[in-house]
mmCIF file with all atom_site columns, C-alpha atoms in Angstrom:
data_model
loop_
_atom_site.group_PDB
_atom_site.id
_atom_site.type_symbol
_atom_site.label_atom_id
_atom_site.label_alt_id
_atom_site.label_comp_id
_atom_site.label_asym_id
_atom_site.label_entity_id
_atom_site.label_seq_id
_atom_site.pdbx_PDB_ins_code
_atom_site.Cartn_x
_atom_site.Cartn_y
_atom_site.Cartn_z
_atom_site.occupancy
_atom_site.B_iso_or_equiv
_atom_site.pdbx_formal_charge
_atom_site.auth_seq_id
_atom_site.auth_comp_id
_atom_site.auth_asym_id
_atom_site.auth_atom_id
_atom_site.pdbx_PDB_model_num
ATOM 1   C CA . MET A 1 1   ? 0.527   -0.292  0.010   1.00 0.00 ? 1   MET A CA 1
ATOM 2   C CA . ASN A 1 2   ? 1.677   3.350   -1.031  1.00 0.00 ? 2   ASN A CA 1
ATOM 3   C CA . PRO A 1 3   ? 1.166   5.833   1.645   1.00 0.00 ? 3   PRO A CA 1
ATOM 4   C CA . ALA A 1 4   ? -0.462  8.820   1.118   1.00 0.00 ? 4   ALA A CA 1
ATOM 5   C CA . TYR A 1 5   ? 0.918   12.240  1.192   1.00 0.00 ? 5   TYR A CA 1
ATOM 6   C CA . LEU A 1 6   ? -0.731  15.454  1.942   1.00 0.00 ? 6   LEU A CA 1
ATOM 7   C CA . ALA A 1 7   ? -0.095  19.307  0.129   1.00 0.00 ? 7   ALA A CA 1
ATOM 8   C CA . PHE A 1 8   ? -0.376  22.416  2.490   1.00 0.00 ? 8   PHE A CA 1
ATOM 9   C CA . GLU A 1 9   ? 0.142   25.951  1.272   1.00 0.00 ? 9   GLU A CA 1
ATOM 10  C CA . GLY A 1 10  ? 0.732   28.123  4.040   1.00 0.00 ? 10  GLY A CA 1
ATOM 11  C CA . ASP A 1 11  ? -1.842  27.091  6.412   1.00 0.00 ? 11  ASP A CA 1
ATOM 12  C CA . ARG A 1 12  ? -4.543  25.665  4.200   1.00 0.00 ? 12  ARG A CA 1
ATOM 13  C CA . ARG A 1 13  ? -4.385  22.218  2.771   1.00 0.00 ? 13  ARG A CA 1
ATOM 14  C CA . ILE A 1 14  ? -5.020  22.326  -0.777  1.00 0.00 ? 14  ILE A CA 1
ATOM 15  C CA . ALA A 1 15  ? -4.538  18.807  -2.077  1.00 0.00 ? 15  ALA A CA 1
ATOM 16  C CA . ALA A 1 16  ? -4.826  14.876  -0.546  1.00 0.00 ? 16  ALA A CA 1
ATOM 17  C CA . GLY A 1 17  ? -4.245  11.537  -2.223  1.00 0.00 ? 17  GLY A CA 1
ATOM 18  C CA . SER A 1 18  ? -0.902  9.682   -3.910  1.00 0.00 ? 18  SER A CA 1
ATOM 19  C CA . LEU A 1 19  ? 1.915   11.847  -4.648  1.00 0.00 ? 19  LEU A CA 1
ATOM 20  C CA . ALA A 1 20  ? 1.148   12.042  -7.819  1.00 0.00 ? 20  ALA A CA 1
ATOM 21  C CA . GLU A 1 21  ? -2.011  13.610  -7.420  1.00 0.00 ? 21  GLU A CA 1
ATOM 22  C CA . VAL A 1 22  ? -0.689  16.163  -4.677  1.00 0.00 ? 22  VAL A CA 1
ATOM 23  C CA . ALA A 1 23  ? 2.256   17.175  -6.842  1.00 0.00 ? 23  ALA A CA 1
ATOM 24  C CA . ARG A 1 24  ? -0.508  17.909  -9.572  1.00 0.00 ? 24  ARG A CA 1
ATOM 25  C CA . ALA A 1 25  ? -2.605  20.112  -7.855  1.00 0.00 ? 25  ALA A CA 1
ATOM 26  C CA . ALA A 1 26  ? 0.847   21.864  -6.131  1.00 0.00 ? 26  ALA A CA 1
ATOM 27  C CA . LYS A 1 27  ? 1.738   22.420  -9.401  1.00 0.00 ? 27  LYS A CA 1
ATOM 28  C CA . GLN A 1 28  ? -1.632  24.036  -11.011 1.00 0.00 ? 28  GLN A CA 1
ATOM 29  C CA . LEU A 1 29  ? -1.899  26.394  -7.974  1.00 0.00 ? 29  LEU A CA 1
ATOM 30  C CA . LEU A 1 30  ? 2.060   27.193  -7.982  1.00 0.00 ? 30  LEU A CA 1
ATOM 31  C CA . ASP A 1 31  ? 0.721   27.758  -11.902 1.00 0.00 ? 31  ASP A CA 1
ATOM 32  C CA . ARG A 1 32  ? -1.773  30.099  -10.897 1.00 0.00 ? 32  ARG A CA 1
ATOM 33  C CA . SER A 1 33  ? 0.124   32.169  -7.979  1.00 0.00 ? 33  SER A CA 1
ATOM 34  C CA . LYS A 1 34  ? 3.810   31.661  -8.504  1.00 0.00 ? 34  LYS A CA 1
ATOM 35  C CA . ASP A 1 35  ? 4.673   33.210  -4.504  1.00 0.00 ? 35  ASP A CA 1
ATOM 36  C CA . ALA A 1 36  ? 2.856   30.200  -3.312  1.00 0.00 ? 36  ALA A CA 1
ATOM 37  C CA . ALA A 1 37  ? 4.637   28.210  -0.581  1.00 0.00 ? 37  ALA A CA 1
ATOM 38  C CA . ILE A 1 38  ? 3.787   24.665  -1.085  1.00 0.00 ? 38  ILE A CA 1
ATOM 39  C CA . LEU A 1 39  ? 4.603   22.040  1.727   1.00 0.00 ? 39  LEU A CA 1
ATOM 40  C CA . VAL A 1 40  ? 4.328   18.259  0.952   1.00 0.00 ? 40  VAL A CA 1
ATOM 41  C CA . PHE A 1 41  ? 4.229   15.371  3.827   1.00 0.00 ? 41  PHE A CA 1
ATOM 42  C CA . ASN A 1 42  ? 3.941   12.008  3.900   1.00 0.00 ? 42  ASN A CA 1
ATOM 43  C CA . ASP A 1 43  ? 0.531   11.491  5.674   1.00 0.00 ? 43  ASP A CA 1
ATOM 44  C CA . GLN A 1 44  ? 1.930   8.747   7.945   1.00 0.00 ? 44  GLN A CA 1
ATOM 45  C CA . THR A 1 45  ? 4.842   10.116  8.448   1.00 0.00 ? 45  THR A CA 1
ATOM 46  C CA . SER A 1 46  ? 4.919   13.280  8.562   1.00 0.00 ? 46  SER A CA 1
ATOM 47  C CA . THR A 1 47  ? 8.097   13.577  7.092   1.00 0.00 ? 47  THR A CA 1
ATOM 48  C CA . LEU A 1 48  ? 8.595   16.230  4.418   1.00 0.00 ? 48  LEU A CA 1
ATOM 49  C CA . VAL A 1 49  ? 8.977   15.331  0.304   1.00 0.00 ? 49  VAL A CA 1
ATOM 50  C CA . ASP A 1 50  ? 10.774  17.472  -2.154  1.00 0.00 ? 50  ASP A CA 1
ATOM 51  C CA . ILE A 1 51  ? 9.306   17.855  -5.362  1.00 0.00 ? 51  ILE A CA 1
ATOM 52  C CA . ASP A 1 52  ? 11.161  19.760  -8.263  1.00 0.00 ? 52  ASP A CA 1
ATOM 53  C CA . PHE A 1 53  ? 8.148   21.966  -9.686  1.00 0.00 ? 53  PHE A CA 1
ATOM 54  C CA . ARG A 1 54  ? 10.343  23.135  -12.589 1.00 0.00 ? 54  ARG A CA 1
ATOM 55  C CA . GLY A 1 55  ? 8.523   22.534  -16.161 1.00 0.00 ? 55  GLY A CA 1
ATOM 56  C CA . SER A 1 56  ? 5.585   21.499  -16.615 1.00 0.00 ? 56  SER A CA 1
ATOM 57  C CA . ILE A 1 57  ? 3.150   18.942  -14.715 1.00 0.00 ? 57  ILE A CA 1
ATOM 58  C CA . ASP A 1 58  ? 4.288   16.501  -16.937 1.00 0.00 ? 58  ASP A CA 1
ATOM 59  C CA . ASP A 1 59  ? 7.944   17.277  -15.950 1.00 0.00 ? 59  ASP A CA 1
ATOM 60  C CA . VAL A 1 60  ? 6.747   17.443  -12.343 1.00 0.00 ? 60  VAL A CA 1
ATOM 61  C CA . LEU A 1 61  ? 5.389   13.927  -12.453 1.00 0.00 ? 61  LEU A CA 1
ATOM 62  C CA . ALA A 1 62  ? 8.195   12.445  -13.916 1.00 0.00 ? 62  ALA A CA 1
ATOM 63  C CA . ARG A 1 63  ? 10.757  13.391  -11.225 1.00 0.00 ? 63  ARG A CA 1
ATOM 64  C CA . LEU A 1 64  ? 8.524   12.538  -8.572  1.00 0.00 ? 64  LEU A CA 1
ATOM 65  C CA . PRO A 1 65  ? 10.681  10.334  -6.102  1.00 0.00 ? 65  PRO A CA 1
ATOM 66  C CA . LYS A 1 66  ? 10.118  6.703   -5.661  1.00 0.00 ? 66  LYS A CA 1
ATOM 67  C CA . PRO A 1 67  ? 7.818   5.218   -3.369  1.00 0.00 ? 67  PRO A CA 1
ATOM 68  C CA . GLU A 1 68  ? 9.108   5.040   0.366   1.00 0.00 ? 68  GLU A CA 1
ATOM 69  C CA . ARG A 1 69  ? 10.391  1.612   0.632   1.00 0.00 ? 69  ARG A CA 1
ATOM 70  C CA . PRO A 1 70  ? 11.383  -0.249  3.607   1.00 0.00 ? 70  PRO A CA 1
ATOM 71  C CA . ALA A 1 71  ? 15.511  0.042   4.620   1.00 0.00 ? 71  ALA A CA 1
ATOM 72  C CA . ASP A 1 72  ? 16.825  -3.446  3.501   1.00 0.00 ? 72  ASP A CA 1
ATOM 73  C CA . ALA A 1 73  ? 14.659  -3.475  0.448   1.00 0.00 ? 73  ALA A CA 1
ATOM 74  C CA . ASP A 1 74  ? 18.044  -2.434  -1.773  1.00 0.00 ? 74  ASP A CA 1
ATOM 75  C CA . ALA A 1 75  ? 19.721  -5.259  0.094   1.00 0.00 ? 75  ALA A CA 1
ATOM 76  C CA . PRO A 1 76  ? 20.946  -8.150  -2.665  1.00 0.00 ? 76  PRO A CA 1
ATOM 77  C CA . PRO A 1 77  ? 18.646  -10.971 -2.807  1.00 0.00 ? 77  PRO A CA 1
ATOM 78  C CA . ALA A 1 78  ? 19.661  -13.991 -0.085  1.00 0.00 ? 78  ALA A CA 1
ATOM 79  C CA . PRO A 1 79  ? 21.316  -16.924 -1.742  1.00 0.00 ? 79  PRO A CA 1
ATOM 80  C CA . ARG A 1 80  ? 18.493  -20.026 -1.960  1.00 0.00 ? 80  ARG A CA 1
ATOM 81  C CA . GLY A 1 81  ? 19.063  -22.427 0.111   1.00 0.00 ? 81  GLY A CA 1
ATOM 82  C CA . PRO A 1 82  ? 17.234  -23.489 3.440   1.00 0.00 ? 82  PRO A CA 1
ATOM 83  C CA . GLY A 1 83  ? 14.193  -21.772 4.711   1.00 0.00 ? 83  GLY A CA 1
ATOM 84  C CA . ARG A 1 84  ? 11.253  -21.531 3.186   1.00 0.00 ? 84  ARG A CA 1
ATOM 85  C CA . PRO A 1 85  ? 11.116  -18.415 0.312   1.00 0.00 ? 85  PRO A CA 1
ATOM 86  C CA . ARG A 1 86  ? 7.327   -18.924 -0.396  1.00 0.00 ? 86  ARG A CA 1
ATOM 87  C CA . LEU A 1 87  ? 7.124   -17.866 3.205   1.00 0.00 ? 87  LEU A CA 1
ATOM 88  C CA . GLY A 1 88  ? 9.370   -14.646 3.269   1.00 0.00 ? 88  GLY A CA 1
ATOM 89  C CA . VAL A 1 89  ? 11.414  -16.062 5.047   1.00 0.00 ? 89  VAL A CA 1
ATOM 90  C CA . VAL A 1 90  ? 14.690  -13.910 5.163   1.00 0.00 ? 90  VAL A CA 1
ATOM 91  C CA . ALA A 1 91  ? 18.147  -14.973 6.482   1.00 0.00 ? 91  ALA A CA 1
ATOM 92  C CA . ARG A 1 92  ? 19.757  -12.148 8.145   1.00 0.00 ? 92  ARG A CA 1
ATOM 93  C CA . GLU A 1 93  ? 22.555  -12.065 10.943  1.00 0.00 ? 93  GLU A CA 1
ATOM 94  C CA . ILE A 1 94  ? 22.261  -11.760 14.390  1.00 0.00 ? 94  ILE A CA 1
ATOM 95  C CA . THR A 1 95  ? 24.314  -10.807 17.203  1.00 0.00 ? 95  THR A CA 1
ATOM 96  C CA . LEU A 1 96  ? 23.785  -12.717 20.588  1.00 0.00 ? 96  LEU A CA 1
ATOM 97  C CA . LEU A 1 97  ? 25.941  -13.204 23.679  1.00 0.00 ? 97  LEU A CA 1
ATOM 98  C CA . PRO A 1 98  ? 26.987  -16.776 24.319  1.00 0.00 ? 98  PRO A CA 1
ATOM 99  C CA . ARG A 1 99  ? 24.223  -17.315 27.057  1.00 0.00 ? 99  ARG A CA 1
ATOM 100 C CA . HIS A 1 100 ? 21.730  -15.900 24.112  1.00 0.00 ? 100 HIS A CA 1
ATOM 101 C CA . TRP A 1 101 ? 22.784  -18.590 21.826  1.00 0.00 ? 101 TRP A CA 1
ATOM 102 C CA . ASP A 1 102 ? 22.806  -21.571 24.424  1.00 0.00 ? 102 ASP A CA 1
ATOM 103 C CA . TRP A 1 103 ? 19.024  -20.762 25.551  1.00 0.00 ? 103 TRP A CA 1
ATOM 104 C CA . LEU A 1 104 ? 18.179  -20.656 21.983  1.00 0.00 ? 104 LEU A CA 1
ATOM 105 C CA . ALA A 1 105 ? 20.331  -24.028 21.067  1.00 0.00 ? 105 ALA A CA 1
ATOM 106 C CA . GLN A 1 106 ? 17.965  -25.252 24.340  1.00 0.00 ? 106 GLN A CA 1
ATOM 107 C CA . GLN A 1 107 ? 14.540  -24.342 22.468  1.00 0.00 ? 107 GLN A CA 1
ATOM 108 C CA . LYS A 1 108 ? 12.043  -26.596 21.028  1.00 0.00 ? 108 LYS A CA 1
ATOM 109 C CA . GLY A 1 109 ? 12.198  -25.980 16.995  1.00 0.00 ? 109 GLY A CA 1
ATOM 110 C CA . GLY A 1 110 ? 15.691  -24.571 17.132  1.00 0.00 ? 110 GLY A CA 1
ATOM 111 C CA . ALA A 1 111 ? 17.382  -20.668 17.176  1.00 0.00 ? 111 ALA A CA 1
ATOM 112 C CA . SER A 1 112 ? 14.799  -19.639 14.235  1.00 0.00 ? 112 SER A CA 1
ATOM 113 C CA . VAL A 1 113 ? 11.380  -20.823 15.559  1.00 0.00 ? 113 VAL A CA 1
ATOM 114 C CA . ALA A 1 114 ? 11.968  -19.350 19.342  1.00 0.00 ? 114 ALA A CA 1
ATOM 115 C CA . ILE A 1 115 ? 13.661  -15.742 17.848  1.00 0.00 ? 115 ILE A CA 1
ATOM 116 C CA . ARG A 1 116 ? 10.485  -15.785 15.591  1.00 0.00 ? 116 ARG A CA 1
ATOM 117 C CA . LYS A 1 117 ? 8.161   -16.410 18.783  1.00 0.00 ? 117 LYS A CA 1
ATOM 118 C CA . LEU A 1 118 ? 9.893   -14.222 21.020  1.00 0.00 ? 118 LEU A CA 1
ATOM 119 C CA . VAL A 1 119 ? 9.421   -11.457 17.957  1.00 0.00 ? 119 VAL A CA 1
ATOM 120 C CA . ASP A 1 120 ? 5.912   -12.021 17.909  1.00 0.00 ? 120 ASP A CA 1
ATOM 121 C CA . GLU A 1 121 ? 5.098   -12.252 20.883  1.00 0.00 ? 121 GLU A CA 1
ATOM 122 C CA . ALA A 1 122 ? 7.026   -8.132  21.923  1.00 0.00 ? 122 ALA A CA 1
ATOM 123 C CA . ARG A 1 123 ? 4.922   -7.473  18.842  1.00 0.00 ? 123 ARG A CA 1
ATOM 124 C CA . ARG A 1 124 ? 1.441   -8.765  20.431  1.00 0.00 ? 124 ARG A CA 1
ATOM 125 C CA . SER A 1 125 ? 2.238   -6.794  23.941  1.00 0.00 ? 125 SER A CA 1
ATOM 126 C CA . SER A 1 126 ? 4.226   -3.816  22.864  1.00 0.00 ? 126 SER A CA 1
ATOM 127 C CA . GLY A 1 127 ? 1.746   -3.199  19.855  1.00 0.00 ? 127 GLY A CA 1
ATOM 128 C CA . ASP A 1 128 ? -0.510  -0.217  21.263  1.00 0.00 ? 128 ASP A CA 1
ATOM 129 C CA . ARG A 1 129 ? 2.621   1.133   22.242  1.00 0.00 ? 129 ARG A CA 1
ATOM 130 C CA . ASP A 1 130 ? 4.592   1.620   19.171  1.00 0.00 ? 130 ASP A CA 1
ATOM 131 C CA . ARG A 1 131 ? 1.280   2.694   17.717  1.00 0.00 ? 131 ARG A CA 1
ATOM 132 C CA . THR A 1 132 ? 1.098   5.301   20.155  1.00 0.00 ? 132 THR A CA 1
ATOM 133 C CA . ARG A 1 133 ? 4.930   6.130   19.303  1.00 0.00 ? 133 ARG A CA 1
ATOM 134 C CA . LEU A 1 134 ? 5.095   6.494   15.835  1.00 0.00 ? 134 LEU A CA 1
ATOM 135 C CA . SER A 1 135 ? 1.155   8.728   15.882  1.00 0.00 ? 135 SER A CA 1
ATOM 136 C CA . GLN A 1 136 ? 3.131   11.402  18.679  1.00 0.00 ? 136 GLN A CA 1
ATOM 137 C CA . ASP A 1 137 ? 6.601   11.126  16.425  1.00 0.00 ? 137 ASP A CA 1
ATOM 138 C CA . ALA A 1 138 ? 4.299   12.122  13.052  1.00 0.00 ? 138 ALA A CA 1
ATOM 139 C CA . ALA A 1 139 ? 2.421   14.912  14.816  1.00 0.00 ? 139 ALA A CA 1
ATOM 140 C CA . TYR A 1 140 ? 5.431   15.881  16.755  1.00 0.00 ? 140 TYR A CA 1
ATOM 141 C CA . ARG A 1 141 ? 6.865   16.763  13.301  1.00 0.00 ? 141 ARG A CA 1
ATOM 142 C CA . PHE A 1 142 ? 3.795   18.274  11.323  1.00 0.00 ? 142 PHE A CA 1
ATOM 143 C CA . MET A 1 143 ? 3.565   20.755  14.181  1.00 0.00 ? 143 MET A CA 1
ATOM 144 C CA . THR A 1 144 ? 6.872   21.579  14.580  1.00 0.00 ? 144 THR A CA 1
ATOM 145 C CA . THR A 1 145 ? 6.760   22.354  10.984  1.00 0.00 ? 145 THR A CA 1
ATOM 146 C CA . MET A 1 146 ? 3.473   23.831  10.646  1.00 0.00 ? 146 MET A CA 1
ATOM 147 C CA . ALA A 1 147 ? 2.898   25.531  13.626  1.00 0.00 ? 147 ALA A CA 1
ATOM 148 C CA . GLY A 1 148 ? 6.217   25.739  15.733  1.00 0.00 ? 148 GLY A CA 1
ATOM 149 C CA . ASN A 1 149 ? 5.661   29.656  15.887  1.00 0.00 ? 149 ASN A CA 1
ATOM 150 C CA . ARG A 1 150 ? 1.766   29.116  16.814  1.00 0.00 ? 150 ARG A CA 1
ATOM 151 C CA . PRO A 1 151 ? 0.806   30.119  19.931  1.00 0.00 ? 151 PRO A CA 1
ATOM 152 C CA . HIS A 1 152 ? 0.647   27.213  22.751  1.00 0.00 ? 152 HIS A CA 1
ATOM 153 C CA . TYR A 1 153 ? 2.763   25.424  20.705  1.00 0.00 ? 153 TYR A CA 1
ATOM 154 C CA . GLU A 1 154 ? 5.274   24.343  23.252  1.00 0.00 ? 154 GLU A CA 1
ATOM 155 C CA . ASP A 1 155 ? 2.533   23.804  25.727  1.00 0.00 ? 155 ASP A CA 1
ATOM 156 C CA . ALA A 1 156 ? 0.533   21.381  23.405  1.00 0.00 ? 156 ALA A CA 1
ATOM 157 C CA . ILE A 1 157 ? 4.018   19.680  22.259  1.00 0.00 ? 157 ILE A CA 1
ATOM 158 C CA . ARG A 1 158 ? 4.144   18.530  26.006  1.00 0.00 ? 158 ARG A CA 1
ATOM 159 C CA . ALA A 1 159 ? 0.277   17.769  26.642  1.00 0.00 ? 159 ALA A CA 1
ATOM 160 C CA . LEU A 1 160 ? 0.795   15.486  23.324  1.00 0.00 ? 160 LEU A CA 1
ATOM 161 C CA . PHE A 1 161 ? 3.490   13.535  25.163  1.00 0.00 ? 161 PHE A CA 1
ATOM 162 C CA . ALA A 1 162 ? 2.006   13.319  28.217  1.00 0.00 ? 162 ALA A CA 1
ATOM 163 C CA . HIS A 1 163 ? -0.951  11.531  26.614  1.00 0.00 ? 163 HIS A CA 1
ATOM 164 C CA . ASP A 1 164 ? -3.251  14.300  27.672  1.00 0.00 ? 164 ASP A CA 1
ATOM 165 C CA . ARG A 1 165 ? -5.904  14.769  24.888  1.00 0.00 ? 165 ARG A CA 1
ATOM 166 C CA . ARG A 1 166 ? -8.179  17.470  26.424  1.00 0.00 ? 166 ARG A CA 1
ATOM 167 C CA . ARG A 1 167 ? -5.236  19.792  26.756  1.00 0.00 ? 167 ARG A CA 1
ATOM 168 C CA . PHE A 1 168 ? -3.852  18.732  23.655  1.00 0.00 ? 168 PHE A CA 1
ATOM 169 C CA . ALA A 1 169 ? -7.003  19.491  22.186  1.00 0.00 ? 169 ALA A CA 1
ATOM 170 C CA . THR A 1 170 ? -7.742  23.128  24.638  1.00 0.00 ? 170 THR A CA 1
ATOM 171 C CA . LEU A 1 171 ? -4.329  24.493  23.259  1.00 0.00 ? 171 LEU A CA 1
ATOM 172 C CA . ILE A 1 172 ? -4.427  23.773  19.575  1.00 0.00 ? 172 ILE A CA 1
ATOM 173 C CA . ALA A 1 173 ? -8.117  25.024  19.706  1.00 0.00 ? 173 ALA A CA 1
ATOM 174 C CA . ASP A 1 174 ? -7.176  28.733  18.024  1.00 0.00 ? 174 ASP A CA 1
ATOM 175 C CA . TRP A 1 175 ? -4.741  27.188  15.405  1.00 0.00 ? 175 TRP A CA 1
ATOM 176 C CA . PRO A 1 176 ? -5.907  27.270  11.378  1.00 0.00 ? 176 PRO A CA 1
ATOM 177 C CA . ALA A 1 177 ? -8.699  24.351  11.169  1.00 0.00 ? 177 ALA A CA 1
ATOM 178 C CA . ASP A 1 178 ? -6.558  22.402  8.464   1.00 0.00 ? 178 ASP A CA 1
ATOM 179 C CA . ILE A 1 179 ? -3.167  22.248  10.286  1.00 0.00 ? 179 ILE A CA 1
ATOM 180 C CA . ARG A 1 180 ? -5.319  21.480  13.967  1.00 0.00 ? 180 ARG A CA 1
ATOM 181 C CA . ASP A 1 181 ? -7.866  18.859  12.406  1.00 0.00 ? 181 ASP A CA 1
ATOM 182 C CA . HIS A 1 182 ? -4.373  17.188  10.874  1.00 0.00 ? 182 HIS A CA 1
ATOM 183 C CA . ALA A 1 183 ? -2.620  17.327  14.208  1.00 0.00 ? 183 ALA A CA 1
ATOM 184 C CA . MET A 1 184 ? -5.576  15.685  15.844  1.00 0.00 ? 184 MET A CA 1
ATOM 185 C CA . LYS A 1 185 ? -5.641  13.194  13.440  1.00 0.00 ? 185 LYS A CA 1
ATOM 186 C CA . LEU A 1 186 ? -1.910  12.553  13.979  1.00 0.00 ? 186 LEU A CA 1
ATOM 187 C CA . ALA A 1 187 ? -1.560  12.442  17.180  1.00 0.00 ? 187 ALA A CA 1
ATOM 188 C CA . TYR A 1 188 ? -4.781  10.863  17.891  1.00 0.00 ? 188 TYR A CA 1
ATOM 189 C CA . GLY A 1 189 ? -6.480  9.320   14.749  1.00 0.00 ? 189 GLY A CA 1
ATOM 190 C CA . ASP A 1 190 ? -9.374  11.593  14.756  1.00 0.00 ? 190 ASP A CA 1
ATOM 191 C CA . GLN A 1 191 ? -10.781 11.597  11.025  1.00 0.00 ? 191 GLN A CA 1
ATOM 192 C CA . ALA A 1 192 ? -12.025 15.720  10.236  1.00 0.00 ? 192 ALA A CA 1
ATOM 193 C CA . ASP A 1 193 ? -12.174 14.889  7.019   1.00 0.00 ? 193 ASP A CA 1
#
């Protein structure tokens, strides 16, 4: 699934959708208003996307950055050998202390099975915590870029990381609607759209 993108011109959200859709809308606005300042965000992470808006719309679309891929996507394919490639099993190196290897060697099914079970259990037990952290990080990045000079910004950041939703909402209530609504969506999953 490709992440969605958002474009803001000043305080106003001007587009949302695929990177091509957002770039097209942003370019059309720039063609009408040469002094527009547009920022494009990855909607999941709030990282800024650098788009070269020179030339025609087709030129802009041809130069769009490739969709984001996992960090290890450029790694060379692992040599075929034992394992279950059809299931997506990937061989990689991990480093453990001798006592860890000793414990793993004693586990039913061997080290790989034991490690997969440990990872699955950790994912289950920390899933909500991980999602909350990722949401807070995305909201923080967005707010820093779009609202870093707004009233109550620092207190809103403190409320965000203190998990104080009511205080957060109160502190950002007077911000421009598109910025406020998107910050709430990132932080708490509210769908203002």
